Tab-separated table of C-alpha atoms in Angstrom:
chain	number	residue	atom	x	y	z
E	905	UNK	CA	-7.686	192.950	-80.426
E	906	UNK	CA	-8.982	193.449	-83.708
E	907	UNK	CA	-9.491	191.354	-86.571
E	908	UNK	CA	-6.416	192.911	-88.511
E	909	UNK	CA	-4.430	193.020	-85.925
E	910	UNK	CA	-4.739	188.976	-85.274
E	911	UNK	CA	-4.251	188.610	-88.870
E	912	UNK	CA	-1.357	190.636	-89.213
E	913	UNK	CA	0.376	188.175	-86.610
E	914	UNK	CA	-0.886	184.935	-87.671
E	915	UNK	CA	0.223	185.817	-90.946
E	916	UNK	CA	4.173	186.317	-89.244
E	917	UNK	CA	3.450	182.907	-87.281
E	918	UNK	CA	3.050	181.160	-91.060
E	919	UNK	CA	5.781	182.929	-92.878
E	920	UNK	CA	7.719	182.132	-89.780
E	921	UNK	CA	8.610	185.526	-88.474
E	922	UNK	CA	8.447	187.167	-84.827
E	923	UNK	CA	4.654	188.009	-84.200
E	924	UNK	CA	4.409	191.294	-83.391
E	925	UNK	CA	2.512	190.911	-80.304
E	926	UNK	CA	2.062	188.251	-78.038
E	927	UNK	CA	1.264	184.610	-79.119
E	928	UNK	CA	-1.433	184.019	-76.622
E	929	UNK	CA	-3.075	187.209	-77.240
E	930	UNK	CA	-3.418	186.106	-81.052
E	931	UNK	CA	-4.793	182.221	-79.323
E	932	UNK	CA	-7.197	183.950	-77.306
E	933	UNK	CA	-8.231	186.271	-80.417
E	934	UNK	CA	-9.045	182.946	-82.695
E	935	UNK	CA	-10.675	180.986	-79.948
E	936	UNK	CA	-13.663	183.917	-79.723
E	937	UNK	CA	-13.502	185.127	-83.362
E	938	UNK	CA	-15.004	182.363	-85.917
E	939	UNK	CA	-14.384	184.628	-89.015
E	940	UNK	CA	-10.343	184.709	-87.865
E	941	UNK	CA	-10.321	181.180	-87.484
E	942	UNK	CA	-11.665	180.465	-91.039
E	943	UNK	CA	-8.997	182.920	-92.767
């Protein structure tokens, strides 16, 4: 996944909307991508 992608659908999981793609697939994402996890 890239960066956009994982910050498309953490930005849904804060306003509260369905993530377009799979929660844990946006989890895994964040737990190898520093730069994602400080956005």
């Amino acid at each position: 996944m890239d960066c956009d992608t994982a910050r498309e659908a953490l930005s849904a999981r804060i306003d509260g909307e369905r993530e377009p793609i799979p929660g844990a697939r946006v989890d895994e994402h964040l737990a190898g991508c520093p730069a994602c996890r400080d956005w």
